[in-house]
Structure formats: C-alpha cells, structure tokens
Coordinates of C-alpha atoms in Angstrom, one line a residue:
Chain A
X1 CA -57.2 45.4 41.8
X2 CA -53.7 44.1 41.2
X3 CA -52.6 41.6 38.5
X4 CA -49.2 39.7 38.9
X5 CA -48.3 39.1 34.8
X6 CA -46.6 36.3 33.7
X7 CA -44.9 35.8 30.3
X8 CA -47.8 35.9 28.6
X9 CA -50.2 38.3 30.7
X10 CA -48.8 41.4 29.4
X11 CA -52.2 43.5 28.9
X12 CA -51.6 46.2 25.8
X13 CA -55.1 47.5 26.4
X14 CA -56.3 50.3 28.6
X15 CA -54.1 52.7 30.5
X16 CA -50.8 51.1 31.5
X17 CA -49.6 51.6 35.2
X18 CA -46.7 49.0 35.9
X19 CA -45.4 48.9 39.3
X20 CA -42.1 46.9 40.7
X21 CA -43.1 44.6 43.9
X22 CA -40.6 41.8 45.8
X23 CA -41.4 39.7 48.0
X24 CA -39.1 40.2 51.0
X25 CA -39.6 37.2 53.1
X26 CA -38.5 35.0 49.5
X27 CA -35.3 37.4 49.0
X28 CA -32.3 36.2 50.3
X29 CA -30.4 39.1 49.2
X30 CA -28.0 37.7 45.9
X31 CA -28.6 41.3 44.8
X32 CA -28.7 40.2 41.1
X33 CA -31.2 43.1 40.6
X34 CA -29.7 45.1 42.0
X35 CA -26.7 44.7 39.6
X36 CA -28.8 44.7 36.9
X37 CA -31.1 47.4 37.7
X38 CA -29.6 49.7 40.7
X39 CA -31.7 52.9 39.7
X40 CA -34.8 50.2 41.1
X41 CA -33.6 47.7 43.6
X42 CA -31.6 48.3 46.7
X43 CA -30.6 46.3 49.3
X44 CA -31.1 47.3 52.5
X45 CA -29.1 47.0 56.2
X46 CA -31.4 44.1 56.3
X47 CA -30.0 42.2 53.4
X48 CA -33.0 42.5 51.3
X49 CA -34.0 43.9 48.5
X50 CA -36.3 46.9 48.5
X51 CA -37.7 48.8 45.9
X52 CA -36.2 52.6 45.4
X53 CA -39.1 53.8 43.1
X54 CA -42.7 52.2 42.9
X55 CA -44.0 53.2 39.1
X56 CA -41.6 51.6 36.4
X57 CA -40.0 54.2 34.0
X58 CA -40.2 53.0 30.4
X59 CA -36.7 53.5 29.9
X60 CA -35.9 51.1 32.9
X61 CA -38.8 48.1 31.7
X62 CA -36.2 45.2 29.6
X63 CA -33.7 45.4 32.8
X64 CA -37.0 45.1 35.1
X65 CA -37.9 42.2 33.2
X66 CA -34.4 40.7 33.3
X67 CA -34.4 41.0 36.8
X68 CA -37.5 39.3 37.4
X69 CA -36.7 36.5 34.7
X70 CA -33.3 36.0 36.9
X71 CA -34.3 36.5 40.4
X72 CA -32.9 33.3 42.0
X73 CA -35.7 33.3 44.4
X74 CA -38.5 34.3 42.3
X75 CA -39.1 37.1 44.5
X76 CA -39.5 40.0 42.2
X77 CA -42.5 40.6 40.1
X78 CA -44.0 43.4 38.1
X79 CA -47.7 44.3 39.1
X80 CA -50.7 45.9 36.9
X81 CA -53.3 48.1 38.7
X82 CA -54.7 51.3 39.5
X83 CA -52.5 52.9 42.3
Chain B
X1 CA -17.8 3.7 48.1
X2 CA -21.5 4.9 47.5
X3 CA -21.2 6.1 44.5
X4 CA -20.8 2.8 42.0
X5 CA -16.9 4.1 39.6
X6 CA -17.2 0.3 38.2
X7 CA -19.0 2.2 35.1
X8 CA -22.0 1.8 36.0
X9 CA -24.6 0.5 33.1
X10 CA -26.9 2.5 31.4
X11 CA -30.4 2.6 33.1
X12 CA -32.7 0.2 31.5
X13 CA -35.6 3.1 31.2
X14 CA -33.5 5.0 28.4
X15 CA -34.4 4.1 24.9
X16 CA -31.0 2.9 22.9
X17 CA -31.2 5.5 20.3
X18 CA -30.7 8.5 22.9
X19 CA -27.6 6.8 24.0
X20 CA -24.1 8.7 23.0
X21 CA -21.0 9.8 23.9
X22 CA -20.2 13.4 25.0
X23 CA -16.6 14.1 23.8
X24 CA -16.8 17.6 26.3
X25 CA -17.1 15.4 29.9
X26 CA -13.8 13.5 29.1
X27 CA -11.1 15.1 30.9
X28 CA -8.3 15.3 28.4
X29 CA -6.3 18.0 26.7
X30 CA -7.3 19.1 22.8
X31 CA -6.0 21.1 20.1
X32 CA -9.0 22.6 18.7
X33 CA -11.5 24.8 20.1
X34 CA -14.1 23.2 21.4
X35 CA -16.8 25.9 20.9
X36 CA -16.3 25.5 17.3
X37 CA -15.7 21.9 17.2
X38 CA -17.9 20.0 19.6
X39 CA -20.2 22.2 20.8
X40 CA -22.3 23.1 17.4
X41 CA -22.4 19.5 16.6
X42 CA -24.1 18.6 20.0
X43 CA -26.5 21.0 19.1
X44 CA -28.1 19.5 16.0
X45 CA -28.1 16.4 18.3
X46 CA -31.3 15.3 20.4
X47 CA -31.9 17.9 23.2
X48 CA -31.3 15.5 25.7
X49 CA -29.2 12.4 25.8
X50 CA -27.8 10.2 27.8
X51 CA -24.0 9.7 28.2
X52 CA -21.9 7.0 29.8
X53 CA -18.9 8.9 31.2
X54 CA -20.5 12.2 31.5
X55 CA -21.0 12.3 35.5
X56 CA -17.3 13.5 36.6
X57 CA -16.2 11.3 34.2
X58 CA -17.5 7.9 35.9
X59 CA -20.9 7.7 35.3
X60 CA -23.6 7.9 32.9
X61 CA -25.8 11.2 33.5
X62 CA -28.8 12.4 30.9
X63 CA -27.1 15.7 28.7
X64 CA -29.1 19.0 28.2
X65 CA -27.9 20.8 25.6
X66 CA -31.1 23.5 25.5
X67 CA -30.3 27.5 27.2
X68 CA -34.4 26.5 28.2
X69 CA -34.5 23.2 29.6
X70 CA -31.1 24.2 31.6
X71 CA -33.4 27.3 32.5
X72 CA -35.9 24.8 33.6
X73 CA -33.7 22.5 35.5
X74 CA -31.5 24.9 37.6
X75 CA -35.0 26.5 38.9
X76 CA -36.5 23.1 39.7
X77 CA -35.4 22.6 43.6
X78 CA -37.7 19.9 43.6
X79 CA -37.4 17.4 41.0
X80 CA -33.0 18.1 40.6
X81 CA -31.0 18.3 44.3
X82 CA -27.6 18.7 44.9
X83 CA -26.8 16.7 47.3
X84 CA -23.5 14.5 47.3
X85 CA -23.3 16.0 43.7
X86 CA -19.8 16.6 43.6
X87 CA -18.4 13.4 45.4
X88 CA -15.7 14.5 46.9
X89 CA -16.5 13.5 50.4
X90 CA -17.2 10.4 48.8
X91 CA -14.3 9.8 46.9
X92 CA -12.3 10.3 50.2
X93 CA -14.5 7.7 51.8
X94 CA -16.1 10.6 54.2
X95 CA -19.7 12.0 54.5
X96 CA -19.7 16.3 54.5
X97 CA -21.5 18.6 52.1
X98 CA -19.8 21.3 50.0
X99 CA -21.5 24.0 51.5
X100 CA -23.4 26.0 49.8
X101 CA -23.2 24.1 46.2
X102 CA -23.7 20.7 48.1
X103 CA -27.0 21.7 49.9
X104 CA -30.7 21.6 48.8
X105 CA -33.1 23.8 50.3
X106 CA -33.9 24.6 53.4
X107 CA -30.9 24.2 54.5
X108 CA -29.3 26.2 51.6
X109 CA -32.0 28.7 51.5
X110 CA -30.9 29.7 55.7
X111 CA -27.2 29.4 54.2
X112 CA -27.4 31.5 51.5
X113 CA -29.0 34.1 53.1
X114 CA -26.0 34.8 55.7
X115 CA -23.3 33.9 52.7
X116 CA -25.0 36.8 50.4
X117 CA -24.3 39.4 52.2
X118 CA -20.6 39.0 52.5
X119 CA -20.1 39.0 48.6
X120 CA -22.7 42.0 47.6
X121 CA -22.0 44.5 44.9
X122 CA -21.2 46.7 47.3
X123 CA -18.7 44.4 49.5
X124 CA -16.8 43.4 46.1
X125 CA -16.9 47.6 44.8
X126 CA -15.2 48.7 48.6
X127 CA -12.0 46.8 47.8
X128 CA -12.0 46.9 43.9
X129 CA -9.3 49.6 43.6
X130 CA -7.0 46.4 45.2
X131 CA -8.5 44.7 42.2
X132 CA -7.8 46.6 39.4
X133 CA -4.2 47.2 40.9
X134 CA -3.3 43.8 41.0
X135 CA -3.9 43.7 37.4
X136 CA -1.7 46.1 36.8
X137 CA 1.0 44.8 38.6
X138 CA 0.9 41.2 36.7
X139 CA 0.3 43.4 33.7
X140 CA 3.4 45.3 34.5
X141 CA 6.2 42.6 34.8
X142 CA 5.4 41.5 30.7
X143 CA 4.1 44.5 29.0
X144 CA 7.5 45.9 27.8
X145 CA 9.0 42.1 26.7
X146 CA 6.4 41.8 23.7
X147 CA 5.6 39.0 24.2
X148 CA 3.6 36.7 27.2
X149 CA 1.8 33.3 28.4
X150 CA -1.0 35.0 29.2
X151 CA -2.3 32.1 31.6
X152 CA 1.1 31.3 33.3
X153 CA 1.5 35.1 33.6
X154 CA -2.0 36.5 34.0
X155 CA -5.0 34.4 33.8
X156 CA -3.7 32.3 37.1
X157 CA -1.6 34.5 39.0
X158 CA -3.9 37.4 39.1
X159 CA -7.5 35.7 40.5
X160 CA -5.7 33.3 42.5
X161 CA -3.6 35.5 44.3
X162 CA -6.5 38.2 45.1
X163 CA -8.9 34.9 46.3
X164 CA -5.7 33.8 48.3
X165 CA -5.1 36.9 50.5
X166 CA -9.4 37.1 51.2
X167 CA -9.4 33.7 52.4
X168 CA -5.9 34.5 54.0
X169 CA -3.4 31.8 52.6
X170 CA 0.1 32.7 51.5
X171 CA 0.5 33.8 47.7
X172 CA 4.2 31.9 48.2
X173 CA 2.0 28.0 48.1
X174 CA 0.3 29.2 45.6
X175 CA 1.5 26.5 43.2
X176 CA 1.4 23.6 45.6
X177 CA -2.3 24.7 46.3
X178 CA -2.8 24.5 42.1
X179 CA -1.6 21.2 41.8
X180 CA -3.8 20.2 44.1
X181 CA -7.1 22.3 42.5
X182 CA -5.7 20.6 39.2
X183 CA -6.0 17.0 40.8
X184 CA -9.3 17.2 42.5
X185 CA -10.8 19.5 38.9
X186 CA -9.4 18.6 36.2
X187 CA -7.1 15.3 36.7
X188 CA -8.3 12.2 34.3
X189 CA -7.6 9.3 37.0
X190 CA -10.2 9.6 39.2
X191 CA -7.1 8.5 41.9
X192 CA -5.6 11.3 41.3
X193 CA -8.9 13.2 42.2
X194 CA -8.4 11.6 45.5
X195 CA -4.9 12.8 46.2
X196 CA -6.2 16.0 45.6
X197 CA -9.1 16.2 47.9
X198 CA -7.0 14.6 50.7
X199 CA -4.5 17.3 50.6
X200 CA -6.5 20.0 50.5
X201 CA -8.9 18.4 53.1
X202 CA -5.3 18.2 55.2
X203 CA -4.7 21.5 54.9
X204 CA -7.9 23.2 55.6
X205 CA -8.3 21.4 58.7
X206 CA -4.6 22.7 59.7
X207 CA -5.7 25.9 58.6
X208 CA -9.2 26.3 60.2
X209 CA -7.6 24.8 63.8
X210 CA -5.3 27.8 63.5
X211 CA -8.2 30.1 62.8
X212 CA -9.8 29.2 65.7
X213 CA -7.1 29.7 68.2
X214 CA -6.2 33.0 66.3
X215 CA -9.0 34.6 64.2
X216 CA -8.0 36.7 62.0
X217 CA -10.0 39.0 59.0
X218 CA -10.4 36.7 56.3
X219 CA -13.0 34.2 54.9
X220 CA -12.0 30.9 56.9
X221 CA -12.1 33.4 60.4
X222 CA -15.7 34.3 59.3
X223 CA -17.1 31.1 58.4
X224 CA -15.7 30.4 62.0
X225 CA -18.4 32.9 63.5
X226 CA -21.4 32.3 60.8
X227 CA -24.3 31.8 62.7
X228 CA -27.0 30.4 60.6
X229 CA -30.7 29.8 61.5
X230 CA -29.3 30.7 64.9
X231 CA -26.4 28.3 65.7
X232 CA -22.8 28.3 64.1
X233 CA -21.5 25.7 62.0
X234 CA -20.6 22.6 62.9
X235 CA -16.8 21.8 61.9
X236 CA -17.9 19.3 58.9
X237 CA -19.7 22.4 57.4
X238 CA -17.1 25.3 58.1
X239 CA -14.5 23.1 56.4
X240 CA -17.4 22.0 53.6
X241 CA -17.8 26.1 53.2
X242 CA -14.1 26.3 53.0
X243 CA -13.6 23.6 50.2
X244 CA -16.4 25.1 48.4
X245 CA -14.4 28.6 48.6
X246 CA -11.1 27.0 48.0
X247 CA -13.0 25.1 44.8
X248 CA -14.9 28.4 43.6
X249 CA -12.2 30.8 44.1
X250 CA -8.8 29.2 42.0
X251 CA -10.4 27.9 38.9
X252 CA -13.0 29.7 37.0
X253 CA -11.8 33.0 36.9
X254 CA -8.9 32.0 35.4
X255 CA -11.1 29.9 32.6
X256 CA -13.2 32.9 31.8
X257 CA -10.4 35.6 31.7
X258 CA -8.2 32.8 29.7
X259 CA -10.9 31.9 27.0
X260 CA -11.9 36.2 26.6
X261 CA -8.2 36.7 25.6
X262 CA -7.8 33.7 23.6
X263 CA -11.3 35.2 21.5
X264 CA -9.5 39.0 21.1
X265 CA -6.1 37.2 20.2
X266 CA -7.2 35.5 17.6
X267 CA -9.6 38.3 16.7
X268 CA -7.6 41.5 16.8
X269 CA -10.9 42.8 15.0
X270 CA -12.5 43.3 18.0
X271 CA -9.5 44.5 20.1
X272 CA -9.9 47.3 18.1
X273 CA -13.5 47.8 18.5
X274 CA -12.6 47.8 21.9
X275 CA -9.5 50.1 22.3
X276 CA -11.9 52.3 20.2
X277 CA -14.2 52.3 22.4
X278 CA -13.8 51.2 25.6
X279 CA -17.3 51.8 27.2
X280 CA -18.4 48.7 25.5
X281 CA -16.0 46.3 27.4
X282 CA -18.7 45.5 29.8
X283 CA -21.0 44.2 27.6
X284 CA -18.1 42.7 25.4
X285 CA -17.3 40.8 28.7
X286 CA -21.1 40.0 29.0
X287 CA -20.8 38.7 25.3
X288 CA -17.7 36.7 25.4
X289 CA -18.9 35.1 29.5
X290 CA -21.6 33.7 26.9
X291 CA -19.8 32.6 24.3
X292 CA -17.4 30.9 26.3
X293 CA -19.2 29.7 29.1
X294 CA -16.8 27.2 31.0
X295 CA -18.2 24.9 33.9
X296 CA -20.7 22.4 33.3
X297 CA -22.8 21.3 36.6
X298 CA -24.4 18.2 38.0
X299 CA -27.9 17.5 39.7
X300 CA -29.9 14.2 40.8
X301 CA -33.4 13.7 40.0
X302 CA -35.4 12.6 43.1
X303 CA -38.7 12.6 41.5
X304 CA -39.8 10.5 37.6
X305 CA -40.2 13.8 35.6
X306 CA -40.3 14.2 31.7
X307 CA -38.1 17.1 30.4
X308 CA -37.3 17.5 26.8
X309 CA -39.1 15.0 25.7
X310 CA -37.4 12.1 27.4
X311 CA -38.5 10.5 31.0
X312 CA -36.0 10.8 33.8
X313 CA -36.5 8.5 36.6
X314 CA -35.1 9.2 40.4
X315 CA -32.3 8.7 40.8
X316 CA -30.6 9.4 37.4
X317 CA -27.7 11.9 37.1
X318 CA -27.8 15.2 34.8
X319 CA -25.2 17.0 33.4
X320 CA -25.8 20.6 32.6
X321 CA -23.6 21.9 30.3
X322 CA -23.2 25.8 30.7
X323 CA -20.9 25.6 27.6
X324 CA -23.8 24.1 25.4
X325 CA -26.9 26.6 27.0
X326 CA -24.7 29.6 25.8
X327 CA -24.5 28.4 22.6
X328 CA -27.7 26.9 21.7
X329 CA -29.3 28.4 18.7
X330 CA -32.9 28.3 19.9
X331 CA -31.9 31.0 22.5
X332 CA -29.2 33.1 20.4
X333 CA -29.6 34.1 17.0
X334 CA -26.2 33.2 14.8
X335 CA -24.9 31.6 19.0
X336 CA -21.5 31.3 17.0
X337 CA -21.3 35.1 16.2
X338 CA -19.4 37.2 18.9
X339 CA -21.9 40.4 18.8
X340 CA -20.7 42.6 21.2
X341 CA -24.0 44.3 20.8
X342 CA -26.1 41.7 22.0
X343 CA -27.3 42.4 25.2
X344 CA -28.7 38.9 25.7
X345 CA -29.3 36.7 29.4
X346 CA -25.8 35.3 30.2
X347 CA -26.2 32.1 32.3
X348 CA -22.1 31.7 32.7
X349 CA -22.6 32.1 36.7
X350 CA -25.6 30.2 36.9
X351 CA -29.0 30.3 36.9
X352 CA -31.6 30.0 40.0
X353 CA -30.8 29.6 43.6
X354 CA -26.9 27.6 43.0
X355 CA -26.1 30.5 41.2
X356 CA -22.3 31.8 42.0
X357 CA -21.6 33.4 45.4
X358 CA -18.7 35.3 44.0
X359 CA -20.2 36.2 40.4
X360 CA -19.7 40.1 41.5
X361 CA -16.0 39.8 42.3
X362 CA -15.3 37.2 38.9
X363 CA -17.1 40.2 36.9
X364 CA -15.2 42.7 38.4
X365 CA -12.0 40.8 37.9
X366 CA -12.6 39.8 34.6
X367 CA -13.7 43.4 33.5
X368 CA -10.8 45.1 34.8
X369 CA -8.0 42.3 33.7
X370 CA -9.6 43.8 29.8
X371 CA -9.6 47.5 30.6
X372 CA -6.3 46.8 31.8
X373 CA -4.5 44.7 29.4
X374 CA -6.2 46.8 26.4
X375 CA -4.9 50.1 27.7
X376 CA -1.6 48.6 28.5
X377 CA -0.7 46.5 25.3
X378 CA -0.6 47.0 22.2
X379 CA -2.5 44.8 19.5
X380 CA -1.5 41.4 20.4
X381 CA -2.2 38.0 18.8
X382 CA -1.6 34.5 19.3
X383 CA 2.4 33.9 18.7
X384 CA 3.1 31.8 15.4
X385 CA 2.6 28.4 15.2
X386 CA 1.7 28.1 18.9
X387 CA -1.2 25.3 19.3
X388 CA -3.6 26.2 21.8
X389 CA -4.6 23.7 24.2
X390 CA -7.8 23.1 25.4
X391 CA -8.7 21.0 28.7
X392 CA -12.1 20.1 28.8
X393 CA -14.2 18.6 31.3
X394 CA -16.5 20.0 34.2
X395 CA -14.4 23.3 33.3
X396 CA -12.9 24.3 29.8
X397 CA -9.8 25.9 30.1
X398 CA -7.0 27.5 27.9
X399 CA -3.9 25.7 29.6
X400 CA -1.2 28.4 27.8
X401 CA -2.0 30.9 26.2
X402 CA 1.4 32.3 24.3
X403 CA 0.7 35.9 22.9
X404 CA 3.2 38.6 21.4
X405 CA 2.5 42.0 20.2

C-alpha cells in the first residue's frame, strides 16, 4: 500500500522505504527540479519530468523535499510503501 | 478606461485600522536602502493591510507582507487571477493579455507548457559560454581604470544586450528601448506609462510584421510558429508574448545583479569570503536573490476568501511584495543577516505556476557577472561620499552604482 505524505505525515516508525513519484500529465516541464535535484529528475524529449532513480537516497531527501515544496504544478510527491 | 485612476476609495469591507500607506509602491527615487529602512518596519506591521496607492501606484490593493501567505496566494489559481493585472492594454485604451503573466489557467497552463521548453536548464547551459563571455567583455573595458558605475557599465549593458540579440533587436537602440522600459516600469506619471507602452507597442508590431515576411532564429520568429493546444497564436497574443519578453528580459536582471554588488561593496567582508572561496558564490547568489528580492506582483481576487486574518472580497487588488516575503522574520531566522550559509527557499523568481520563464538564464547571468567581476577586480567599495539611489516601486533598483577599487 502506498501513502502520499504531506507536511505532517512523515511516519518515523517501522522500516522506511521513500520513493520519488510525479505526476506527468500535471508537469508542464519548468524543470525547477530538475535544477534543484538533477541526480533525481530529468526531463525528457517529451518535456516532462521523469524520475532517474526510484528509492530516495538519504543524502538526496531536503533537495527532494524542496522540490516537491516548489513544484509549480504540484506534480511531484514523495511516496511511502513496500516496493 | 476600465480600470477607475480617479483614486479610487477604499472598499467599505476593510476595517479603518488596517488602512496605511506603503512607502515601497510609490515610484520615486530614495537615498536610503530600503531593505534596512522600510522593509523591517512593515514587518512588525499587521500581516496584511490595505494601501491606497499600492496597485501600480493608482489604486488601493490589500499588502502581504508574510514569506507564507505569499506562499499561499501565488499557489491559489482559484481565489487570485491574473488577468488584466498589469494594465497595460488598458492604459493604452486596448484589450490584449501579457502572455504568459497576463493569463490564468487553462489557457496559461497549454501556454506554459510550449514556453518551458524553450528556456530549460539545458537550452540556457548550450549557449552560456556566450554568457559568461559577455561579462567579460563589459568587465574588460573598466577593470584597469579603478574605478566604475557599475549599473551604467555593467548591471544594464550586460543582460540587456544578451536578452537583445535572443529576441534579435539591435544592441545600437538599446537606449531608446530603455527609456521606453523606464516609462512603462518605473515612471511616476502614470502618462508617462502610456508613452511608454505605445512605443514599444509601435515597435513590436513593426518588428513582428518583419518577422513574418522574414523569419529569422530568435524569440519574436518563434513565438511566430508556437502552436499551442494545436493552433498558433493569434497576432494580439504573439505581440502580448512579445511585450511580456520585452518586459521580463530588460529590467530585473539588472535589479538583481545591481542590488548583489551594492551588498559586497559596502561589505568587502564578504568579497573576501568569496574570492576565498569561490565555490560558495552560488549559494552567496541564492542568499543575496533573498535578501534583495526586487519585483513586487499583483493579483485579483475573484472569490470572498479570508487570508491572514482579514476578509478579501472579489474583486479587491493584492499586492505581493517579493521584497517583504524574503525578509519576513517568521520564515528566516535574523532575515536581515546576509548568511551565505543559509541554504534557505528563495522566492525572488516566484513561486507557483507565474513563476519566471527565464529564472535559469537570470541565475546564470547573475552567477557569472560575480565569478567574473570577483576574479577580475580587486576589492572594491562604494566610491566616497557617493549617495546611492534607490527607485522603488513594482521593481527596486540601484539607479548608479559608483565603485572604485
């Protein structure tokens, strides 16, 4: 089962697995995550934004989140589950 | 005219005590820096109030002066529209959008989409060596004198020109086209405004009939062959995408890069921390672009909403002040304090689905006009007994900037 978090959602108990997800019929391509966050969002030859590595590396988590905070569309989210 | 200049009254619905003036929407020239001045006083102010002059000057519009109701606004599509914002096809007695900052969605959701592409990180990075050279060579022509106006010299020049040759205009108007920008921006006289939209409205017109016959590879030749949601433009939005690039592209850069220098001249502190170490310019840009966040933008409500506190009825203008959000202490911890470590959520471009079409060009400009000038010149400060002047209004500026080193 997958949980979309919002601000307050973030679950600190059990086994973590965050994942990166975008909703590509919202994107409209203004790449903001991309330039926040290239090692994770790409755009593509279609002008969307696609997602370059599924599981979120710790390391890579704040500009994730800044990306999702900013995301002109609202497109991007981060997802909880067991994949 | 639509759009009622005969100072309109305040709206009965807002309670007398919220009522104030906003000393940063009056178009006028100042000797103080406003960041220090007026802006920390607004914010031990109510978080919203309304002002009589703060819509372009003519009209009363409700003030935000909170990083997370401006947050809150800019992603509200719904309740806060664009359209007619600006008035400038208004002021000319005329009836186009500027497209895209002019359009609400759906219409600017399909627009977007086909503008994005054209100004992508990767777009902006294929011609940035042209860039970084054209810093160089206004860095060039005054680094060996000592001393500068970094705006006259710099600040304008540099932007302007690069904007000019991707929208294919000659560098050789480029002060005639200034004059013009300075009317329809920054003039007081709102007639003044309106000599400055009808020239550049002349000229665009000329220019995008020439385009037509001859296409050629620039911005105006492209907005020629847009195609969105299947069909091209009609000519009242290519020239409304024109004026919004003509608009965009010869003003803010020039704020931003004036106001960063102004900040290391008069702090030679951080010049150092910077010629030290000059992997931290980025985020020293990111910094200052927060600090000294320059345009302030407009929105209508269509829809009786409450927001900070206070009740907004349709109808009713908003200003929100960029300026204000980057310095409001409930989002930034010391907001006066130039941290270059901060690594805090800039909203100097924007914020939601308005935000700029060009931000990755401006950044790259702005970036490389301080790599540039750092490695060039030596420490520089403002030169004595120079007063700085300050325009404020929908876009703080630094109007000279005199430096020596």
């Amino acid at each position: 089962m997958v949980t979309a978090i919002g601000d307050a959602g973030e679950r600190r108990d059990g086994p973590r697995n965050l994942r990166a997800a975008v909703d590509r019929t919202a994107c409209c391509g203004y790449a903001l995550c991309v330039e926040i966050c290239p090692d994770m969002y790409e755009l593509g030859d279609d002008n969307v934004v696609h997602i370059i590595q599924a599981t979120i590396p710790d390391e890579l988590m704040e500009r994730v989140r800044r990306a999702v905070e900013l995301c002109p569309q609202s497109a991007l989210s981060i997802e909880e589950g067991d994949f | 005219m639509e759009l009622n200049y005969a100072t309109p009254g305040i709206p009965d619905h807002v309670p007398p005590e919220l009522v104030r003036p906003y000393e940063l929407a009056e178009r006028r020239t100042i000797y103080e820096n406003p960041y220090e001045a007026i802006i920390p006083a607004v914010h031990e102010g109510p978080a919203a109030f309304m002002s009589p002059h703060a819509y372009l000057g003519v009209a009363p519009a409700w003030v935000f002066r909170r990083a997370a109701d401006i947050k809150k606004i800019l992603m509200d599509n719904e309740n806060f529209i664009k359209k007619g914002n600006t008035s400038f096809a208004r002021m000319i007695g005329e009836d186009w959008d500027v497209i895209p900052t002019e359009l609400d969605p759906p219409r600017h959701t399909a627009v977007r989409r086909m503008l994005n592409p054209m100004f992508t990180p990767a777009k902006v990075g294929a011609f940035e060596h042209k860039v970084r050279e054209r810093a160089r060579d206004y860095i060039s022509a005054f680094k060996d004198r000592g001393h500068c106006d970094l705006i006259k010299e710099f600040a304008v020049p540099y932007p302007v020109s690069i904007f000019l040759d991707l929208l294919g205009l000659p560098t050789a108007r480029m002060s005639e086209f200034l004059e013009w920008e300075f009317a329809l921006i920054h003039a007081s006289e709102l007639e003044d405004r309106v000599v400055g939209v009808r020239a550049v409205k002349a000229y665009l017109t000329e220019v995008i009939e020439e385009r037509r016959r001859r296409p050629g590879d620039d911005l105006i030749s492209n907005a020629l062959q847009l195609e969105v949601e299947g069909k091209k433009l009609t000519p009242d939005e290519v020239f409304g995408h024109c004026f919004n690039l003509f608009i965009g592209g010869l003003d803010t850069v020039t704020a931003n890069i004036g106001l960063h220098f102004m900040h290391l001249a008069m702090h030679q502190d951080h010049q150092q921390q910077l010629r030290d170490d000059p992997a931290v310019i980025p985020a020293a840009m990111m910094e200052m672009l927060r600090a000294y966040s320059a345009t302030s933008h407009q929105r209508i409500c269509s829809n009786d909403v409450e927001i900070a506190g206070v009740r907004i009825k349709a109808g009713d203008r908003l200003l929100v002040p960029l300026p204000l959000a980057g310095r409001d202490p409930e989002m930034y911890e010391s907001p006066n304090e130039i941290r270059f470590g901060r690594n805090a959520t800039v909203l100097t471009f924007g914020f939601g689905i308005h935000r700029c079409l060009g931000v990755y060009l401006a950044q790259r400009e702005i970036q490389f006009a301080l790599q540039e000038m750092l490695s060039s010149v030596p420490t520089f400060r403002v030169r004595k007994d120079f007063r700085i002047p300050f325009r404020v209004g929908g876009v703080i500026h630094t109007w000279s900037l005199e430096i020596e080193w």
